[in-house]
Amino acid sequence: MNYPVWYLPDTGGGLLIALIAVTHVFVSHFAVGGGLYLIFAEMKGYRENNPAILEFTKVHAKFFLLLTMVFGSISGVGIWVIISLVSPAGVSLLIHNFVFGWAAEWVFFVIEIVAAFVYFYTFGRMERRTHLQVGWVYFISAWMSLFLINGIIGFMLTPGEWLVNHNFWSGLFNPSFFPSLVFRSFMAFLLAGVFAFLTSSFQKDDLLRKTMTVFSGKWALISLIGVALSGAWYVAILPEPAQALVLGKSPTITTFVKLGASGLIALLLLTFILTVMRPALNRKPVALLVFCAAFMVMGSFEWIREAARRPYVVNEVLYTNSIYKKDVERLNQNGLLSEAKWTMHKSITTDNQLEVGRDLFILQCYACHTLDGINNPLKPKTKPMSYAGMIHYLQKTMHSRPFMSPFIGSAEEAEALAAYLTHGLHGTE
């Protein structure tokens, strides 16, 4: 409300966040688990005195370095840019409450970058034990980045005791911290195996391809069990409203739950076949199928986690439209326009009612809806509604659709928004 809104009528900002965030999270989890995979693959090569495995590990390390350090870093910056534009109030809240957490994460990230470059460029040139120690430095730093970011992201869904004491540690070690950390760690190890399937499928040596496919498959299968068990633990500790949404109260979330479950089953079947039954089947198209199934699982989880917070950015603190819950009563009494800094009109007249209604749509509805675009369009949904019916709906959204932010503002402002959504969009009397 106190920041200008970056208005994208066709896509909405939330869709852009999802596209950038899911791809980044997919690669960033690989950046954690893949570091541990490289250590154990290198140890396997030394233990079996197999130069082919060591050469595979070096090639995989190059792929790992390019993907995580280039795409991962650029998409990470992209997330900061897009969330700052779409939800500046939410970003401000997270930065001000966790500034030392972010600072620590950036320190670990710098160590991670240096260790990754040293690991790759000294492969085969450094004493074995020292080289493996560099690999461990990388993995521990990467996992500590995950540790810290996991706490901050988990806080958005389950702030817990922070709501009472506003303490940094209460916010970081929130109720979902450990279930989410275990889930994300197993997901990172799973993706290490999935990406290694992809690298293995490019190997021309059939024996090496089969050997590394089985090795990677064991990683993936064990991790899959951990993902399933920790995922159930994670759902069990969710607050009751969020848990109800995940377990079927929200039709859109249910769709993504089914999508994620389908990806998990496909991933289990394909991994089991490639590991236990027919490792020779690991060719590029099959490895790509495994990759897509893993992306479905990761993408569905991230979308469900974000959607489970509805109608909040930070649960019980900040609504998706960047209005603080603590301010609702005052804004309902005084009117939203009295405090909104980026609106042209501060009062409503017969002549400006539709313009005010459009401003109120952008301030209150646009965070989750477009008018006639890709993201949850309102125009088709409001077409059958009357002006009086729309006013009644706005006043009751909190009770009829608890996953929607309530209308916040005066009765006169509700009438202006209703006029815009009916007469303004459809010419309704």
CSV table of C-alpha atoms in Angstrom, one decimal:
chain,number,residue,atom,x,y,z
A,1,MET,CA,0.0,0.0,0.0
A,2,ASN,CA,2.9,2.3,0.7
A,3,TYR,CA,4.8,1.3,-2.4
A,4,PRO,CA,4.0,1.9,-6.1
A,5,VAL,CA,2.5,-1.3,-7.7
A,6,TRP,CA,4.3,-2.8,-10.7
A,7,TYR,CA,1.2,-3.4,-12.8
A,8,LEU,CA,1.4,-6.2,-15.4
A,9,PRO,CA,-2.2,-6.6,-16.6
A,10,ASP,CA,-1.6,-9.7,-18.7
A,11,THR,CA,0.6,-11.9,-16.5
A,12,GLY,CA,0.5,-10.5,-12.9
A,13,GLY,CA,3.7,-10.3,-10.9
A,14,GLY,CA,3.0,-13.6,-9.0
A,15,LEU,CA,3.4,-15.6,-12.2
A,16,LEU,CA,6.8,-14.1,-12.9
A,17,ILE,CA,7.9,-14.9,-9.3
A,18,ALA,CA,6.8,-18.5,-9.8
A,19,LEU,CA,8.6,-18.9,-13.1
A,20,ILE,CA,11.9,-17.5,-11.8
A,21,ALA,CA,11.7,-19.0,-8.3
A,22,VAL,CA,10.9,-22.6,-9.3
A,23,THR,CA,13.8,-22.8,-11.8
A,24,HIS,CA,16.2,-21.2,-9.3
A,25,VAL,CA,15.1,-23.4,-6.4
A,26,PHE,CA,15.5,-26.5,-8.7
A,27,VAL,CA,19.1,-25.6,-9.5
A,28,SER,CA,20.0,-24.2,-6.0
A,29,HIS,CA,19.0,-27.5,-4.4
A,30,PHE,CA,21.1,-29.3,-6.9
A,31,ALA,CA,23.9,-27.0,-5.9
A,32,VAL,CA,23.7,-28.4,-2.4
A,33,GLY,CA,23.2,-32.1,-3.0
A,34,GLY,CA,25.4,-32.1,-6.1
A,35,GLY,CA,28.4,-31.0,-3.9
A,36,LEU,CA,28.1,-34.1,-1.8
A,37,TYR,CA,27.6,-36.3,-4.8
A,38,LEU,CA,30.9,-35.1,-6.3
A,39,ILE,CA,32.7,-36.0,-3.1
A,40,PHE,CA,31.4,-39.5,-3.0
A,41,ALA,CA,31.8,-40.1,-6.8
A,42,GLU,CA,35.5,-39.0,-6.5
A,43,MET,CA,35.9,-41.3,-3.5
A,44,LYS,CA,34.4,-44.1,-5.5
A,45,GLY,CA,36.9,-43.5,-8.3
A,46,TYR,CA,39.9,-43.6,-5.8
A,47,ARG,CA,38.5,-46.6,-3.9
A,48,GLU,CA,38.1,-48.7,-7.1
A,49,ASN,CA,41.2,-47.2,-8.7
A,50,ASN,CA,39.1,-46.3,-11.8
A,51,PRO,CA,40.4,-43.4,-13.9
A,52,ALA,CA,37.1,-43.5,-16.0
A,53,ILE,CA,35.0,-42.7,-12.9
A,54,LEU,CA,37.4,-39.9,-11.9
A,55,GLU,CA,37.2,-38.5,-15.4
A,56,PHE,CA,33.4,-38.7,-15.3
A,57,THR,CA,33.4,-36.9,-11.9
A,58,LYS,CA,35.6,-34.1,-13.4
A,59,VAL,CA,33.2,-33.7,-16.4
A,60,HIS,CA,30.2,-33.7,-14.1
A,61,ALA,CA,32.0,-31.1,-11.9
A,62,LYS,CA,32.4,-28.8,-14.9
A,63,PHE,CA,28.7,-29.1,-15.7
A,64,PHE,CA,27.9,-28.6,-12.0
A,65,LEU,CA,30.0,-25.5,-11.8
A,66,LEU,CA,28.6,-23.8,-15.0
A,67,LEU,CA,24.9,-24.6,-14.1
A,68,THR,CA,25.0,-23.6,-10.4
A,69,MET,CA,27.4,-20.7,-10.5
A,70,VAL,CA,26.1,-19.1,-13.7
A,71,PHE,CA,22.4,-19.9,-14.0
A,72,GLY,CA,22.0,-20.3,-10.3
A,73,SER,CA,23.6,-17.0,-9.4
A,74,ILE,CA,21.8,-15.0,-12.1
A,75,SER,CA,18.4,-16.5,-11.3
A,76,GLY,CA,19.0,-15.8,-7.6
A,77,VAL,CA,19.6,-12.1,-8.4
A,78,GLY,CA,16.4,-12.4,-10.6
A,79,ILE,CA,14.4,-13.5,-7.6
A,80,TRP,CA,15.5,-10.5,-5.5
A,81,VAL,CA,14.6,-8.1,-8.4
A,82,ILE,CA,11.2,-9.6,-9.1
A,83,ILE,CA,10.1,-10.0,-5.4
A,84,SER,CA,11.3,-6.4,-4.7
A,85,LEU,CA,9.1,-5.1,-7.5
A,86,VAL,CA,6.1,-7.3,-6.8
A,87,SER,CA,6.1,-7.4,-3.0
A,88,PRO,CA,8.3,-4.7,-1.6
A,89,ALA,CA,6.6,-4.7,1.7
A,90,GLY,CA,7.2,-8.4,2.2
A,91,VAL,CA,10.9,-8.0,1.2
A,92,SER,CA,11.3,-5.1,3.6
A,93,LEU,CA,9.8,-7.2,6.4
A,94,LEU,CA,12.1,-10.1,5.8
A,95,ILE,CA,15.2,-8.0,5.4
A,96,HIS,CA,14.6,-5.9,8.6
A,97,ASN,CA,13.9,-9.0,10.7
A,98,PHE,CA,16.6,-11.3,9.3
A,99,VAL,CA,19.4,-8.9,8.3
A,100,PHE,CA,22.1,-10.9,10.1
A,101,GLY,CA,20.7,-14.1,8.8
A,102,TRP,CA,21.0,-12.8,5.2
A,103,ALA,CA,24.5,-11.5,5.9
A,104,ALA,CA,25.6,-14.9,7.2
A,105,GLU,CA,24.1,-16.6,4.2
A,106,TRP,CA,26.0,-14.3,1.8
A,107,VAL,CA,29.2,-15.1,3.7
A,108,PHE,CA,28.6,-18.9,3.2
A,109,PHE,CA,27.7,-18.2,-0.4
A,110,VAL,CA,31.1,-16.5,-1.1
A,111,ILE,CA,32.9,-19.5,0.5
A,112,GLU,CA,30.8,-21.8,-1.6
A,113,ILE,CA,31.8,-20.0,-4.8
A,114,VAL,CA,35.5,-20.0,-4.0
A,115,ALA,CA,35.4,-23.7,-3.0
A,116,ALA,CA,33.6,-24.7,-6.2
A,117,PHE,CA,36.2,-23.0,-8.4
A,118,VAL,CA,39.1,-24.4,-6.4
A,119,TYR,CA,37.6,-27.9,-6.5
A,120,PHE,CA,37.1,-28.0,-10.3
A,121,TYR,CA,40.3,-26.3,-11.3
A,122,THR,CA,42.5,-28.3,-9.0
A,123,PHE,CA,40.9,-31.7,-10.0
A,124,GLY,CA,43.8,-34.1,-10.5
A,125,ARG,CA,46.4,-31.5,-9.6
A,126,MET,CA,45.9,-31.4,-5.8
A,127,GLU,CA,46.7,-34.1,-3.2
A,128,ARG,CA,43.7,-36.4,-3.0
A,129,ARG,CA,42.9,-35.8,0.7
A,130,THR,CA,43.2,-32.0,0.4
A,131,HIS,CA,41.0,-32.0,-2.7
A,132,LEU,CA,38.3,-33.9,-1.0
A,133,GLN,CA,38.5,-31.5,1.9
A,134,VAL,CA,37.9,-28.6,-0.5
A,135,GLY,CA,34.8,-30.6,-1.6
A,136,TRP,CA,33.6,-30.8,2.0
A,137,VAL,CA,34.1,-27.1,2.5
A,138,TYR,CA,31.9,-26.5,-0.5
A,139,PHE,CA,29.2,-28.8,0.6
A,140,ILE,CA,29.1,-27.6,4.2
A,141,SER,CA,28.9,-24.0,3.0
A,142,ALA,CA,26.2,-24.8,0.5
A,143,TRP,CA,24.2,-26.7,3.1
A,144,MET,CA,24.5,-23.8,5.6
A,145,SER,CA,23.1,-21.4,3.0
A,146,LEU,CA,20.2,-23.8,2.7
A,147,PHE,CA,19.9,-24.0,6.5
A,148,LEU,CA,19.6,-20.2,6.8
A,149,ILE,CA,17.3,-19.5,3.8
A,150,ASN,CA,15.1,-22.4,4.9
A,151,GLY,CA,14.5,-20.7,8.2
A,152,ILE,CA,13.6,-17.4,6.7
A,153,ILE,CA,11.3,-18.9,4.0
A,154,GLY,CA,9.7,-21.2,6.7
A,155,PHE,CA,9.0,-18.1,8.8
A,156,MET,CA,6.7,-16.8,6.1
A,157,LEU,CA,4.3,-19.8,6.6
A,158,THR,CA,4.8,-20.5,10.3
A,159,PRO,CA,6.1,-17.5,12.2
A,160,GLY,CA,5.2,-19.2,15.5
A,161,GLU,CA,6.4,-17.5,18.7
A,162,TRP,CA,7.8,-14.6,16.6
A,163,LEU,CA,4.2,-13.2,16.5
A,164,VAL,CA,4.5,-12.6,20.2
A,165,ASN,CA,8.2,-11.8,20.9
A,166,HIS,CA,9.5,-10.6,17.4
A,167,ASN,CA,12.8,-12.4,18.3
A,168,PHE,CA,15.2,-13.3,15.5
A,169,TRP,CA,15.8,-16.8,16.7
A,170,SER,CA,12.1,-17.5,17.2
A,171,GLY,CA,11.5,-16.5,13.6
A,172,LEU,CA,14.4,-18.5,12.2
A,173,PHE,CA,13.7,-21.7,14.2
A,174,ASN,CA,10.0,-21.5,13.5
A,175,PRO,CA,7.7,-24.6,13.8
A,176,SER,CA,8.3,-25.7,10.2
A,177,PHE,CA,12.1,-25.2,10.3
A,178,PHE,CA,13.2,-28.8,10.9
A,179,PRO,CA,10.6,-30.6,8.8
A,180,SER,CA,11.3,-28.3,5.9
A,181,LEU,CA,15.1,-28.5,6.4
A,182,VAL,CA,15.0,-32.3,6.3
A,183,PHE,CA,12.7,-32.3,3.3
A,184,ARG,CA,14.8,-29.8,1.4
A,185,SER,CA,18.0,-31.7,2.2
A,186,PHE,CA,16.6,-35.0,0.9
A,187,MET,CA,15.3,-33.1,-2.1
A,188,ALA,CA,18.8,-31.7,-2.8
A,189,PHE,CA,20.3,-35.2,-2.6
A,190,LEU,CA,17.6,-36.5,-4.9
A,191,LEU,CA,18.3,-33.9,-7.5
A,192,ALA,CA,22.0,-34.7,-7.3
A,193,GLY,CA,21.1,-38.2,-8.5
A,194,VAL,CA,18.7,-36.9,-11.1
A,195,PHE,CA,21.2,-34.5,-12.7
A,196,ALA,CA,23.9,-37.3,-12.6
A,197,PHE,CA,21.5,-39.5,-14.6
A,198,LEU,CA,21.5,-36.8,-17.2
A,199,THR,CA,25.4,-36.5,-17.2
A,200,SER,CA,25.7,-40.3,-17.3
A,201,SER,CA,23.4,-40.6,-20.3
A,202,PHE,CA,25.9,-38.7,-22.4
A,203,GLN,CA,28.7,-41.2,-21.7
A,204,LYS,CA,29.8,-43.3,-24.8
A,205,ASP,CA,31.4,-46.0,-22.7
A,206,ASP,CA,28.5,-48.4,-21.9
A,207,LEU,CA,30.2,-49.9,-18.8
A,208,LEU,CA,30.9,-46.4,-17.3
A,209,ARG,CA,27.3,-45.2,-18.2
A,210,LYS,CA,25.8,-48.3,-16.4
A,211,THR,CA,28.1,-48.0,-13.4
A,212,MET,CA,27.3,-44.3,-12.8
A,213,THR,CA,23.6,-44.8,-13.5
A,214,VAL,CA,23.4,-47.4,-10.8
A,215,PHE,CA,25.5,-45.3,-8.4
A,216,SER,CA,23.3,-42.2,-9.1
A,217,GLY,CA,20.1,-44.3,-8.9
A,218,LYS,CA,21.0,-45.5,-5.4
A,219,TRP,CA,21.3,-41.8,-4.4
A,220,ALA,CA,17.9,-41.0,-5.9
A,221,LEU,CA,16.1,-44.0,-4.4
A,222,ILE,CA,17.3,-43.5,-0.9
A,223,SER,CA,16.5,-39.8,-1.2
A,224,LEU,CA,13.0,-40.4,-2.5
A,225,ILE,CA,12.2,-42.3,0.7
A,226,GLY,CA,13.4,-39.4,2.7
A,227,VAL,CA,11.5,-36.9,0.6
A,228,ALA,CA,8.2,-38.8,1.1
A,229,LEU,CA,8.6,-39.3,4.8
A,230,SER,CA,9.8,-35.7,5.6
A,231,GLY,CA,7.0,-34.3,3.2
A,232,ALA,CA,4.4,-36.1,5.4
A,233,TRP,CA,6.0,-34.7,8.5
A,234,TYR,CA,6.0,-31.2,7.0
A,235,VAL,CA,2.3,-31.3,6.2
A,236,ALA,CA,1.5,-32.6,9.7
A,237,ILE,CA,3.0,-29.6,11.4
A,238,LEU,CA,1.3,-26.9,9.2
A,239,PRO,CA,-1.1,-24.5,10.9
A,240,GLU,CA,-4.7,-25.8,10.6
A,241,PRO,CA,-5.8,-23.3,7.9
A,242,ALA,CA,-2.8,-24.1,5.7
A,243,GLN,CA,-3.1,-27.8,6.3
A,244,ALA,CA,-6.8,-27.7,5.3
A,245,LEU,CA,-5.9,-25.9,2.0
A,246,VAL,CA,-3.2,-28.5,1.2
A,247,LEU,CA,-5.5,-31.5,2.1
A,248,GLY,CA,-8.3,-30.5,-0.3
A,249,LYS,CA,-10.0,-27.2,0.7
A,250,SER,CA,-8.4,-25.3,-2.2
A,251,PRO,CA,-9.2,-26.8,-5.6
A,252,THR,CA,-6.1,-25.2,-7.2
A,253,ILE,CA,-3.8,-26.5,-4.5
A,254,THR,CA,-5.4,-30.0,-4.9
A,255,THR,CA,-4.5,-29.9,-8.6
A,256,PHE,CA,-0.8,-29.2,-7.8
A,257,VAL,CA,-0.8,-31.9,-5.0
A,258,LYS,CA,-1.9,-34.4,-7.7
A,259,LEU,CA,0.7,-33.1,-10.1
A,260,GLY,CA,3.4,-33.5,-7.5
A,261,ALA,CA,2.2,-37.0,-6.5
A,262,SER,CA,2.2,-38.0,-10.2
A,263,GLY,CA,5.8,-36.7,-10.6
A,264,LEU,CA,6.9,-38.6,-7.4
A,265,ILE,CA,5.4,-41.9,-8.6
A,266,ALA,CA,6.9,-41.4,-12.1
A,267,LEU,CA,10.3,-40.6,-10.5
A,268,LEU,CA,10.1,-43.7,-8.3
A,269,LEU,CA,9.3,-46.0,-11.1
A,270,LEU,CA,11.9,-44.7,-13.6
A,271,THR,CA,14.6,-44.6,-10.9
A,272,PHE,CA,13.9,-48.1,-9.8
A,273,ILE,CA,13.9,-49.4,-13.3
A,274,LEU,CA,17.2,-47.6,-14.2
A,275,THR,CA,18.9,-48.6,-10.9
A,276,VAL,CA,17.7,-52.2,-10.2
A,277,MET,CA,16.4,-53.6,-13.5
A,278,ARG,CA,17.8,-52.0,-16.6
A,279,PRO,CA,20.6,-49.4,-16.2
A,280,ALA,CA,21.4,-49.7,-19.9
A,281,LEU,CA,18.1,-47.9,-20.6
A,282,ASN,CA,19.6,-44.7,-19.3
A,283,ARG,CA,19.8,-42.8,-22.6
A,284,LYS,CA,19.2,-39.1,-23.1
A,285,PRO,CA,15.4,-39.2,-23.7
A,286,VAL,CA,14.9,-41.4,-20.6
A,287,ALA,CA,17.2,-39.2,-18.4
A,288,LEU,CA,15.2,-36.2,-19.6
A,289,LEU,CA,12.0,-37.9,-18.5
A,290,VAL,CA,13.5,-38.4,-15.0
A,291,PHE,CA,14.6,-34.8,-15.0
A,292,CYS,CA,11.0,-33.6,-15.9
A,293,ALA,CA,9.5,-35.8,-13.2
A,294,ALA,CA,11.8,-34.3,-10.6
A,295,PHE,CA,11.0,-30.8,-11.8
A,296,MET,CA,7.3,-31.6,-11.4
A,297,VAL,CA,7.9,-32.7,-7.8
A,298,MET,CA,10.0,-29.6,-6.9
A,299,GLY,CA,7.8,-27.2,-8.7
A,300,SER,CA,4.6,-28.5,-7.2
A,301,PHE,CA,6.1,-28.4,-3.7
A,302,GLU,CA,7.1,-24.7,-4.1
A,303,TRP,CA,3.8,-23.7,-5.5
A,304,ILE,CA,1.9,-25.5,-2.8
A,305,ARG,CA,4.0,-24.0,-0.1
A,306,GLU,CA,3.5,-20.5,-1.5
A,307,ALA,CA,-0.3,-21.1,-1.9
A,308,ALA,CA,-0.7,-22.5,1.6
A,309,ARG,CA,0.1,-19.1,3.1
A,310,ARG,CA,-3.0,-17.6,1.5
A,311,PRO,CA,-4.2,-14.9,2.1
A,312,TYR,CA,-0.8,-13.8,3.6
A,313,VAL,CA,2.7,-13.1,2.5
A,314,VAL,CA,3.8,-13.7,6.1
A,315,ASN,CA,1.1,-15.7,7.9
A,316,GLU,CA,-1.1,-13.7,10.3
A,317,VAL,CA,1.1,-10.6,9.7
A,318,LEU,CA,1.1,-9.3,6.1
A,319,TYR,CA,-1.7,-9.9,3.5
A,320,THR,CA,-0.8,-10.7,-0.1
A,321,ASN,CA,-1.8,-7.2,-1.1
A,322,SER,CA,0.9,-5.8,1.2
A,323,ILE,CA,-1.5,-4.5,3.9
A,324,TYR,CA,-0.6,-5.4,7.5
A,325,LYS,CA,-3.3,-7.3,9.4
A,326,LYS,CA,-2.7,-4.9,12.4
A,327,ASP,CA,-3.8,-2.0,10.2
A,328,VAL,CA,-7.1,-3.5,9.0
A,329,GLU,CA,-9.4,-2.1,11.7
A,330,ARG,CA,-8.1,1.4,11.3
A,331,LEU,CA,-8.3,1.3,7.5
A,332,ASN,CA,-11.8,0.0,7.6
A,333,GLN,CA,-12.8,2.9,9.8
A,334,ASN,CA,-10.8,5.7,8.0
A,335,GLY,CA,-10.8,4.3,4.5
A,336,LEU,CA,-7.9,2.9,2.5
A,337,LEU,CA,-7.5,6.0,0.3
A,338,SER,CA,-6.7,8.1,3.4
A,339,GLU,CA,-3.4,6.3,3.8
A,340,ALA,CA,-2.6,4.9,0.3
A,341,LYS,CA,0.4,6.9,-1.0
A,342,TRP,CA,0.2,6.0,-4.7
A,343,THR,CA,-3.3,6.8,-5.7
A,344,MET,CA,-4.5,9.9,-7.6
A,345,HIS,CA,-7.8,10.3,-5.7
A,346,LYS,CA,-8.2,10.6,-1.9
A,347,SER,CA,-12.0,11.0,-2.0
A,348,ILE,CA,-14.8,9.4,-4.0
A,349,THR,CA,-17.2,11.4,-6.2
A,350,THR,CA,-19.7,10.3,-8.8
A,351,ASP,CA,-17.3,11.4,-11.6
A,352,ASN,CA,-14.2,9.5,-10.3
A,353,GLN,CA,-15.9,6.4,-8.8
A,354,LEU,CA,-14.7,4.0,-11.6
A,355,GLU,CA,-11.2,5.4,-11.5
A,356,VAL,CA,-11.1,4.9,-7.7
A,357,GLY,CA,-12.5,1.4,-8.2
A,358,ARG,CA,-9.6,0.6,-10.6
A,359,ASP,CA,-7.1,1.9,-8.1
A,360,LEU,CA,-8.6,-0.3,-5.4
A,361,PHE,CA,-8.5,-3.3,-7.7
A,362,ILE,CA,-4.8,-2.7,-8.2
A,363,LEU,CA,-4.1,-2.2,-4.5
A,364,GLN,CA,-6.2,-5.0,-3.2
A,365,CYS,CA,-6.9,-7.6,-5.9
A,366,TYR,CA,-4.1,-7.5,-8.4
A,367,ALA,CA,-1.6,-9.4,-6.1
A,368,CYS,CA,-3.6,-12.6,-6.9
A,369,HIS,CA,-5.7,-11.6,-9.9
A,370,THR,CA,-5.4,-10.1,-13.4
A,371,LEU,CA,-8.5,-8.8,-15.1
A,372,ASP,CA,-8.4,-10.9,-18.3
A,373,GLY,CA,-4.9,-12.2,-18.3
A,374,ILE,CA,-3.1,-15.5,-17.5
A,375,ASN,CA,-3.1,-15.3,-13.7
A,376,ASN,CA,-6.5,-16.1,-12.1
A,377,PRO,CA,-8.6,-13.6,-14.2
A,378,LEU,CA,-11.5,-11.8,-12.6
A,379,LYS,CA,-13.3,-10.6,-15.7
A,380,PRO,CA,-15.0,-14.0,-16.5
A,381,LYS,CA,-15.8,-14.6,-12.8
A,382,THR,CA,-17.4,-11.2,-12.2
A,383,LYS,CA,-19.5,-11.2,-15.4
A,384,PRO,CA,-22.6,-12.9,-13.9
A,385,MET,CA,-22.6,-10.8,-10.8
A,386,SER,CA,-24.8,-7.7,-10.1
A,387,TYR,CA,-23.6,-4.5,-8.5
A,388,ALA,CA,-25.4,-5.3,-5.2
A,389,GLY,CA,-24.3,-8.9,-5.3
A,390,MET,CA,-20.7,-7.8,-5.7
A,391,ILE,CA,-20.9,-5.4,-2.8
A,392,HIS,CA,-22.3,-8.2,-0.6
A,393,TYR,CA,-19.5,-10.6,-1.9
A,394,LEU,CA,-16.7,-8.1,-1.0
A,395,GLN,CA,-18.1,-7.7,2.5
A,396,LYS,CA,-18.2,-11.5,3.0
A,397,THR,CA,-15.0,-12.8,1.3
A,398,MET,CA,-13.4,-13.3,4.6
A,399,HIS,CA,-16.0,-15.9,5.6
A,400,SER,CA,-16.9,-17.4,2.2
A,401,ARG,CA,-13.3,-17.7,0.8
A,402,PRO,CA,-10.9,-17.6,3.8
A,403,PHE,CA,-7.9,-18.1,1.4
A,404,MET,CA,-8.7,-14.6,-0.1
A,405,SER,CA,-7.6,-11.4,1.5
A,406,PRO,CA,-10.6,-9.6,2.9
A,407,PHE,CA,-11.7,-6.3,1.4
A,408,ILE,CA,-10.1,-3.6,3.4
A,409,GLY,CA,-11.5,-0.1,3.4
A,410,SER,CA,-14.7,1.9,4.0
A,411,ALA,CA,-18.2,0.9,2.7
A,412,GLU,CA,-18.0,3.7,0.1
A,413,GLU,CA,-14.7,2.2,-1.2
A,414,ALA,CA,-16.3,-1.2,-1.4
A,415,GLU,CA,-19.1,0.4,-3.5
A,416,ALA,CA,-16.4,1.9,-5.8
A,417,LEU,CA,-14.6,-1.4,-6.3
A,418,ALA,CA,-17.9,-3.2,-6.9
A,419,ALA,CA,-18.9,-0.5,-9.5
A,420,TYR,CA,-15.6,-1.0,-11.3
A,421,LEU,CA,-15.8,-4.8,-11.3
A,422,THR,CA,-19.4,-4.8,-12.6
A,423,HIS,CA,-20.3,-1.6,-14.5
A,424,GLY,CA,-16.7,-0.7,-15.3
A,425,LEU,CA,-15.8,-4.2,-16.8
A,426,HIS,CA,-19.2,-5.4,-18.1
A,427,GLY,CA,-21.5,-2.4,-18.3
A,428,THR,CA,-23.7,-3.8,-15.6
A,429,GLU,CA,-26.4,-1.4,-14.3
